[in-house]
Amino acid sequence: NSDLPTLAGLESLETVGGLFIQTNADLTDFTGLAALKSIGGEVMILDNPKLHTMAAMSALETIGGNTWIKGNAALQNLNGFNLLTTLSGSMTVQENHALTNMQGFESLKTVDGDFKILDEGGLINLIGLDALETVGGHLIVQETKALTSLQGLTNLVTVSGDLGISDTTVLPNLTGLAGLKTIGSWLSIRNNTGLENLSGMSSLESVGVSLKISDNPLLTNLIGLETLTSVGLHVWVENNDKLLDMIGLHNMVAGGSITVADNPELLNLEGLTMTHIPGYLHISNNDKIETMIGLVTLESVTGTLYIAHNDGLLGLQGIETLQSVGTLTIQFNSALPTCAAVALQEQITITG
């Protein structure tokens, strides 16, 4: 709407069923919404290129539906939401490239739905979310290319859905998540080209479904996950170009399968200290791994033990405690003597 430079005239408005402010070429602020206290349904603030502040909406206390703040190129902060303590729906903040932090959400303690921060090109940290304790759905931080810190999430304790941190370029670690104890579904740390370590998650105890750490080219180890004791199902550690070992997972028990694949600098499996793997264990395409050292406590694999395409593998030392597997596949390890695979097969019981 190129003819709407202001919302003046709405000064007596206190309650609405929904708020849609979209594609207003000349709108610069929310003057006119100073009395608005309650929005019963959805909020959409989309593609208003000159909107630089929402601070005039400072009386707002409740939102009953989902909120989407997207494509407001001049928006400098999120002031206007300062009194919100709970969001009944989901919150998406996306493509507002003048934002450098999350200032405006200082009172927000609970988001019942998802909280997504997507493609925020200017976002440096998450300061402003300091009161946030619980996300009832997914918490996703994705394509925030300038993000250098997760500072602002210190009081976050529970994410009931997924926690996904992906496609960052200068985020060096996970500092800022020190209070996080529980993730109800997935923890996915993927394609973070500047991520050097996982320090910062010093309280994390459980991941309800699966853990995936992949495509982080500078990550050298998994230190930072030492407090993690339980992953409900599967673990994938894949395509991390500089990963040297699995240290950091030594207290973890997984309820499903484990895949360690395509980590070209991986030297050993130190850190995998489970005695029983209820699913499969796949170790493949890790060309610098020479032995199975690190699996010294492993006694059984219910599914398939699959060791393949590890071109530097010279022997199977380190797996002497293994007693049984469902099925055994050892193949295409170009330096591994055939007799080593035969000896392991004779050592264990194959139950499948």
Tab-separated table of C-alpha atoms in Angstrom:
chain	number	residue	atom	x	y	z
A	1	ASN	CA	0.000	0.000	0.000
A	2	SER	CA	1.996	3.001	-1.236
A	3	ASP	CA	-0.509	5.489	0.163
A	4	LEU	CA	-0.269	4.541	3.863
A	5	PRO	CA	2.527	6.486	5.560
A	6	THR	CA	1.036	6.239	9.076
A	7	LEU	CA	-1.456	4.359	11.242
A	8	ALA	CA	-2.689	7.556	12.861
A	9	GLY	CA	-6.391	7.459	13.593
A	10	LEU	CA	-6.326	4.120	15.406
A	11	GLU	CA	-5.415	5.623	18.776
A	12	SER	CA	-8.474	4.224	20.585
A	13	LEU	CA	-7.906	0.653	19.384
A	14	GLU	CA	-7.266	-1.712	22.315
A	15	THR	CA	-8.234	-5.171	21.038
A	16	VAL	CA	-8.235	-6.797	17.596
A	17	GLY	CA	-8.770	-10.337	16.357
A	18	GLY	CA	-5.641	-10.227	14.193
A	19	LEU	CA	-3.078	-7.731	12.936
A	20	PHE	CA	-1.887	-7.730	9.320
A	21	ILE	CA	0.457	-4.927	8.240
A	22	GLN	CA	1.909	-5.842	4.889
A	23	THR	CA	3.569	-4.239	1.861
A	24	ASN	CA	3.267	-0.614	2.882
A	25	ALA	CA	5.971	1.166	0.934
A	26	ASP	CA	6.066	4.374	3.012
A	27	LEU	CA	5.104	3.192	6.516
A	28	THR	CA	7.891	4.110	8.937
A	29	ASP	CA	6.452	3.384	12.398
A	30	PHE	CA	3.398	2.212	14.313
A	31	THR	CA	2.183	5.607	15.511
A	32	GLY	CA	-1.534	5.097	16.138
A	33	LEU	CA	-1.262	1.716	17.909
A	34	ALA	CA	-0.239	3.037	21.333
A	35	ALA	CA	-3.414	1.761	23.041
A	36	LEU	CA	-3.369	-1.741	21.524
A	37	LYS	CA	-3.193	-4.318	24.347
A	38	SER	CA	-4.507	-7.578	22.933
A	39	ILE	CA	-4.406	-9.406	19.597
A	40	GLY	CA	-6.598	-12.492	19.631
A	41	GLY	CA	-5.205	-14.207	16.545
A	42	GLU	CA	-2.313	-13.940	14.110
A	43	VAL	CA	0.141	-11.095	13.638
A	44	MET	CA	1.805	-10.543	10.266
A	45	ILE	CA	4.187	-7.658	9.761
A	46	LEU	CA	5.579	-8.278	6.305
A	47	ASP	CA	7.548	-6.438	3.644
A	48	ASN	CA	7.324	-2.872	4.867
A	49	PRO	CA	10.631	-1.545	3.524
A	50	LYS	CA	10.766	1.758	5.450
A	51	LEU	CA	9.427	0.485	8.780
A	52	HIS	CA	12.211	1.193	11.256
A	53	THR	CA	10.403	0.841	14.596
A	54	MET	CA	7.331	-0.764	16.144
A	55	ALA	CA	7.942	0.869	19.533
A	56	ALA	CA	4.649	2.783	19.506
A	57	MET	CA	2.873	-0.555	20.074
A	58	SER	CA	4.331	-0.636	23.574
A	59	ALA	CA	1.055	-1.441	25.413
A	60	LEU	CA	0.708	-4.858	23.741
A	61	GLU	CA	0.394	-7.628	26.347
A	62	THR	CA	-1.056	-10.696	24.594
A	63	ILE	CA	-1.033	-12.400	21.192
A	64	GLY	CA	-3.277	-15.411	20.729
A	65	GLY	CA	-1.941	-16.771	17.435
A	66	ASN	CA	1.233	-17.020	15.384
A	67	THR	CA	3.480	-14.024	14.723
A	68	TRP	CA	5.516	-13.490	11.560
A	69	ILE	CA	7.860	-10.514	11.205
A	70	LYS	CA	9.482	-10.710	7.788
A	71	GLY	CA	11.133	-8.619	5.147
A	72	ASN	CA	11.156	-5.248	6.900
A	73	ALA	CA	14.509	-4.055	5.638
A	74	ALA	CA	14.864	-0.949	7.840
A	75	LEU	CA	13.590	-2.446	11.111
A	76	GLN	CA	16.185	-1.710	13.784
A	77	ASN	CA	14.760	-3.586	16.792
A	78	LEU	CA	11.723	-5.488	18.030
A	79	ASN	CA	10.537	-2.906	20.538
A	80	GLY	CA	6.779	-2.967	20.754
A	81	PHE	CA	6.666	-6.509	22.097
A	82	ASN	CA	8.363	-5.598	25.374
A	83	LEU	CA	5.431	-6.544	27.654
A	84	LEU	CA	4.851	-9.996	26.213
A	85	THR	CA	5.677	-12.777	28.670
A	86	THR	CA	4.029	-15.664	26.802
A	87	LEU	CA	3.304	-16.379	23.142
A	88	SER	CA	0.482	-18.858	22.617
A	89	GLY	CA	1.497	-19.571	19.038
A	90	SER	CA	4.745	-19.516	17.080
A	91	MET	CA	7.142	-16.662	16.349
A	92	THR	CA	9.104	-16.276	13.109
A	93	VAL	CA	11.594	-13.441	12.635
A	94	GLN	CA	12.927	-13.505	9.075
A	95	GLU	CA	14.843	-11.321	6.617
A	96	ASN	CA	14.858	-8.116	8.630
A	97	HIS	CA	18.454	-7.382	7.783
A	98	ALA	CA	18.901	-4.224	9.898
A	99	LEU	CA	18.335	-6.202	13.124
A	100	THR	CA	21.541	-6.807	15.076
A	101	ASN	CA	19.955	-8.409	18.156
A	102	MET	CA	16.552	-9.422	19.524
A	103	GLN	CA	15.949	-6.326	21.620
A	104	GLY	CA	12.229	-6.010	22.314
A	105	PHE	CA	11.564	-9.481	23.707
A	106	GLU	CA	13.093	-8.832	27.143
A	107	SER	CA	10.011	-10.058	29.069
A	108	LEU	CA	9.311	-13.149	26.967
A	109	LYS	CA	9.568	-16.328	29.060
A	110	THR	CA	7.554	-18.896	27.120
A	111	VAL	CA	6.788	-19.591	23.474
A	112	ASP	CA	4.201	-22.364	23.227
A	113	GLY	CA	4.876	-23.015	19.545
A	114	ASP	CA	7.994	-22.694	17.389
A	115	PHE	CA	10.533	-19.905	17.546
A	116	LYS	CA	12.344	-19.443	14.237
A	117	ILE	CA	15.066	-16.947	13.412
A	118	LEU	CA	15.715	-17.253	9.684
A	119	ASP	CA	17.988	-15.470	7.237
A	120	GLU	CA	18.682	-12.479	9.464
A	121	GLY	CA	21.737	-11.147	7.674
A	122	GLY	CA	22.676	-8.465	10.223
A	123	LEU	CA	21.995	-10.376	13.429
A	124	ILE	CA	25.104	-10.499	15.646
A	125	ASN	CA	23.696	-12.052	18.838
A	126	LEU	CA	20.403	-12.961	20.486
A	127	ILE	CA	20.463	-10.391	23.288
A	128	GLY	CA	16.876	-9.510	24.075
A	129	LEU	CA	15.802	-13.114	24.629
A	130	ASP	CA	17.407	-13.198	28.064
A	131	ALA	CA	14.159	-14.086	29.888
A	132	LEU	CA	13.258	-16.981	27.575
A	133	GLU	CA	13.020	-20.270	29.493
A	134	THR	CA	10.824	-22.594	27.429
A	135	VAL	CA	10.063	-23.187	23.762
A	136	GLY	CA	7.171	-25.609	23.354
A	137	GLY	CA	7.913	-26.375	19.694
A	138	HIS	CA	11.091	-26.051	17.618
A	139	LEU	CA	13.825	-23.470	18.101
A	140	ILE	CA	15.532	-22.857	14.773
A	141	VAL	CA	18.418	-20.487	14.071
A	142	GLN	CA	19.239	-20.682	10.371
A	143	GLU	CA	21.172	-18.657	7.796
A	144	THR	CA	22.199	-15.939	10.224
A	145	LYS	CA	25.436	-15.153	8.410
A	146	ALA	CA	26.691	-12.415	10.773
A	147	LEU	CA	25.847	-14.249	14.013
A	148	THR	CA	28.895	-14.440	16.273
A	149	SER	CA	27.223	-15.528	19.524
A	150	LEU	CA	24.124	-17.192	20.935
A	151	GLN	CA	24.321	-14.785	23.853
A	152	GLY	CA	20.791	-14.021	25.001
A	153	LEU	CA	19.662	-17.624	25.481
A	154	THR	CA	21.351	-18.119	28.851
A	155	ASN	CA	18.101	-18.809	30.723
A	156	LEU	CA	16.686	-21.233	28.181
A	157	VAL	CA	16.097	-24.584	29.917
A	158	THR	CA	13.768	-26.587	27.667
A	159	VAL	CA	13.092	-26.923	23.941
A	160	SER	CA	10.282	-29.450	23.522
A	161	GLY	CA	10.783	-29.872	19.778
A	162	ASP	CA	13.941	-29.601	17.678
A	163	LEU	CA	16.881	-27.334	18.322
A	164	GLY	CA	18.435	-26.546	14.974
A	165	ILE	CA	21.493	-24.365	14.420
A	166	SER	CA	22.483	-24.332	10.780
A	167	ASP	CA	23.987	-22.386	7.910
A	168	THR	CA	25.949	-19.876	9.984
A	169	THR	CA	29.337	-18.629	8.812
A	170	VAL	CA	31.095	-16.910	11.751
A	171	LEU	CA	29.551	-18.553	14.819
A	172	PRO	CA	32.586	-20.096	16.598
A	173	ASN	CA	30.860	-22.036	19.407
A	174	LEU	CA	27.562	-22.529	21.221
A	175	THR	CA	28.238	-20.166	24.110
A	176	GLY	CA	24.930	-18.825	25.348
A	177	LEU	CA	23.175	-22.163	25.840
A	178	ALA	CA	24.607	-22.918	29.274
A	179	GLY	CA	21.195	-23.346	30.912
A	180	LEU	CA	19.711	-25.728	28.349
A	181	LYS	CA	18.956	-29.139	29.883
A	182	THR	CA	16.408	-30.853	27.673
A	183	ILE	CA	15.646	-31.086	23.950
A	184	GLY	CA	12.485	-33.060	23.265
A	185	SER	CA	13.153	-34.050	19.665
A	186	TRP	CA	16.241	-33.423	17.462
A	187	LEU	CA	19.464	-31.570	18.093
A	188	SER	CA	20.800	-30.637	14.667
A	189	ILE	CA	24.077	-28.746	14.256
A	190	ARG	CA	24.635	-28.547	10.527
A	191	ASN	CA	26.582	-26.583	7.950
A	192	ASN	CA	28.140	-24.013	10.255
A	193	THR	CA	31.281	-23.056	8.377
A	194	GLY	CA	32.892	-21.121	11.257
A	195	LEU	CA	32.023	-23.487	14.102
A	196	GLU	CA	35.222	-24.579	15.881
A	197	ASN	CA	33.820	-26.353	18.950
A	198	LEU	CA	30.580	-27.132	20.798
A	199	SER	CA	31.433	-25.388	24.052
A	200	GLY	CA	28.530	-23.613	25.677
A	201	MET	CA	26.045	-26.455	26.201
A	202	SER	CA	27.363	-27.346	29.618
A	203	SER	CA	24.018	-28.427	31.125
A	204	LEU	CA	22.472	-30.477	28.317
A	205	GLU	CA	21.345	-33.860	29.632
A	206	SER	CA	18.959	-35.378	27.089
A	207	VAL	CA	17.908	-35.284	23.448
A	208	GLY	CA	14.555	-36.989	22.991
A	209	VAL	CA	14.904	-38.291	19.433
A	210	SER	CA	18.142	-37.844	17.483
A	211	LEU	CA	21.454	-35.992	17.332
A	212	LYS	CA	22.956	-34.869	14.031
A	213	ILE	CA	26.293	-33.107	13.721
A	214	SER	CA	27.230	-32.669	10.086
A	215	ASP	CA	28.972	-30.451	7.559
A	216	ASN	CA	30.854	-28.291	10.060
A	217	PRO	CA	34.244	-27.971	8.315
A	218	LEU	CA	36.255	-26.469	11.222
A	219	LEU	CA	34.932	-28.674	14.036
A	220	THR	CA	37.770	-30.755	15.513
A	221	ASN	CA	36.024	-32.570	18.391
A	222	LEU	CA	32.707	-32.844	20.199
A	223	ILE	CA	33.863	-31.397	23.507
A	224	GLY	CA	30.989	-29.449	24.990
A	225	LEU	CA	28.535	-32.350	25.045
A	226	GLU	CA	30.037	-34.034	28.118
A	227	THR	CA	26.847	-33.683	30.168
A	228	LEU	CA	24.713	-35.366	27.494
A	229	THR	CA	23.692	-38.767	28.849
A	230	SER	CA	20.741	-39.773	26.684
A	231	VAL	CA	19.752	-39.650	23.003
A	232	GLY	CA	16.412	-41.363	22.428
A	233	LEU	CA	17.172	-42.841	19.017
A	234	HIS	CA	19.891	-42.119	16.468
A	235	VAL	CA	23.210	-40.302	16.267
A	236	TRP	CA	24.812	-39.097	13.040
A	237	VAL	CA	28.285	-37.551	12.893
A	238	GLU	CA	29.003	-36.904	9.236
A	239	ASN	CA	30.962	-34.725	6.828
A	240	ASN	CA	32.964	-32.770	9.392
A	241	ASP	CA	36.202	-32.109	7.516
A	242	LYS	CA	38.538	-31.590	10.503
A	243	LEU	CA	36.958	-33.803	13.159
A	244	LEU	CA	39.684	-35.834	14.905
A	245	ASP	CA	37.758	-37.941	17.428
A	246	MET	CA	34.413	-38.403	19.175
A	247	ILE	CA	35.514	-37.095	22.563
A	248	GLY	CA	32.618	-35.252	24.139
A	249	LEU	CA	30.123	-38.097	23.693
A	250	HIS	CA	31.685	-40.369	26.306
A	251	ASN	CA	28.725	-40.121	28.715
A	252	MET	CA	26.063	-40.575	26.039
A	253	VAL	CA	23.811	-43.602	25.644
A	254	ALA	CA	21.828	-43.777	22.396
A	255	GLY	CA	18.585	-45.722	22.078
A	256	GLY	CA	19.007	-46.449	18.380
A	257	SER	CA	21.749	-46.429	15.756
A	258	ILE	CA	25.047	-44.591	15.359
A	259	THR	CA	26.587	-43.434	12.080
A	260	VAL	CA	30.119	-42.061	11.825
A	261	ALA	CA	30.792	-41.296	8.186
A	262	ASP	CA	32.700	-39.069	5.774
A	263	ASN	CA	34.955	-37.419	8.329
A	264	PRO	CA	38.250	-37.361	6.381
A	265	GLU	CA	40.559	-36.391	9.297
A	266	LEU	CA	39.020	-38.691	11.940
A	267	LEU	CA	41.857	-40.553	13.661
A	268	ASN	CA	39.960	-42.747	16.138
A	269	LEU	CA	36.619	-43.401	17.797
A	270	GLU	CA	37.622	-42.169	21.247
A	271	GLY	CA	34.452	-40.965	22.941
A	272	LEU	CA	32.129	-43.783	21.883
A	273	THR	CA	31.975	-45.650	25.186
A	274	MET	CA	28.611	-47.400	24.919
A	275	THR	CA	28.446	-51.088	25.870
A	276	HIS	CA	25.331	-51.829	23.824
A	277	ILE	CA	23.990	-50.258	20.615
A	278	PRO	CA	20.306	-51.158	20.109
A	279	GLY	CA	20.361	-50.332	16.381
A	280	TYR	CA	23.204	-50.435	13.868
A	281	LEU	CA	26.725	-49.046	14.004
A	282	HIS	CA	27.986	-47.711	10.671
A	283	ILE	CA	31.592	-46.562	10.320
A	284	SER	CA	32.373	-45.580	6.747
A	285	ASN	CA	34.462	-43.260	4.584
A	286	ASN	CA	36.750	-42.077	7.380
A	287	ASP	CA	40.041	-42.447	5.543
A	288	LYS	CA	42.519	-41.646	8.338
A	289	ILE	CA	41.110	-43.966	10.966
A	290	GLU	CA	43.579	-46.825	11.470
A	291	THR	CA	41.955	-48.945	14.190
A	292	MET	CA	38.740	-49.279	16.169
A	293	ILE	CA	40.349	-47.835	19.288
A	294	GLY	CA	37.637	-46.027	21.169
A	295	LEU	CA	35.179	-48.928	21.121
A	296	VAL	CA	36.890	-50.681	24.025
A	297	THR	CA	33.679	-51.030	26.051
A	298	LEU	CA	31.401	-52.197	23.225
A	299	GLU	CA	29.874	-55.621	23.850
A	300	SER	CA	26.920	-55.876	21.477
A	301	VAL	CA	25.240	-54.337	18.427
A	302	THR	CA	21.646	-55.435	17.868
A	303	GLY	CA	21.635	-54.437	14.209
A	304	THR	CA	24.411	-54.403	11.624
A	305	LEU	CA	28.006	-53.582	12.400
A	306	TYR	CA	29.081	-51.997	9.116
A	307	ILE	CA	32.718	-51.028	8.584
A	308	ALA	CA	33.393	-49.985	4.994
A	309	HIS	CA	35.336	-47.625	2.728
A	310	ASN	CA	37.813	-46.579	5.428
A	311	ASP	CA	40.927	-46.561	3.235
A	312	GLY	CA	43.412	-46.014	6.086
A	313	LEU	CA	42.065	-48.790	8.312
A	314	LEU	CA	44.928	-51.165	9.158
A	315	GLY	CA	43.389	-53.310	11.900
A	316	LEU	CA	40.406	-53.837	14.168
A	317	GLN	CA	42.228	-53.367	17.461
A	318	GLY	CA	40.033	-51.780	20.092
A	319	ILE	CA	36.976	-53.901	19.552
A	320	GLU	CA	38.139	-56.931	21.560
A	321	THR	CA	35.236	-56.775	24.013
A	322	LEU	CA	32.606	-57.203	21.288
A	323	GLN	CA	30.560	-60.353	21.819
A	324	SER	CA	27.624	-60.199	19.396
A	325	VAL	CA	26.112	-58.357	16.439
A	326	GLY	CA	22.948	-58.819	14.419
A	327	THR	CA	24.844	-58.904	11.132
A	328	LEU	CA	28.442	-58.104	10.238
A	329	THR	CA	29.665	-56.309	7.110
A	330	ILE	CA	33.335	-55.430	6.711
A	331	GLN	CA	34.224	-54.501	3.150
A	332	PHE	CA	36.061	-52.100	0.845
A	333	ASN	CA	38.655	-51.098	3.447
A	334	SER	CA	41.600	-51.173	1.072
A	335	ALA	CA	44.398	-51.477	3.652
A	336	LEU	CA	42.674	-53.884	6.047
A	337	PRO	CA	43.982	-57.465	5.883
A	338	THR	CA	41.255	-60.001	5.167
A	339	CYS	CA	42.428	-62.036	8.136
A	340	ALA	CA	41.454	-59.212	10.522
A	341	ALA	CA	37.826	-59.346	9.394
A	342	VAL	CA	37.829	-63.136	9.543
A	343	ALA	CA	39.227	-63.087	13.068
A	344	LEU	CA	36.512	-60.730	14.257
A	345	GLN	CA	33.828	-62.871	12.674
A	346	GLU	CA	35.177	-65.902	14.518
A	347	GLN	CA	35.373	-63.970	17.795
A	348	ILE	CA	31.733	-62.903	17.972
A	349	THR	CA	28.237	-64.348	17.774
A	350	ILE	CA	26.163	-63.227	14.790
A	351	THR	CA	22.528	-63.345	15.788
A	352	GLY	CA	20.753	-62.187	12.614
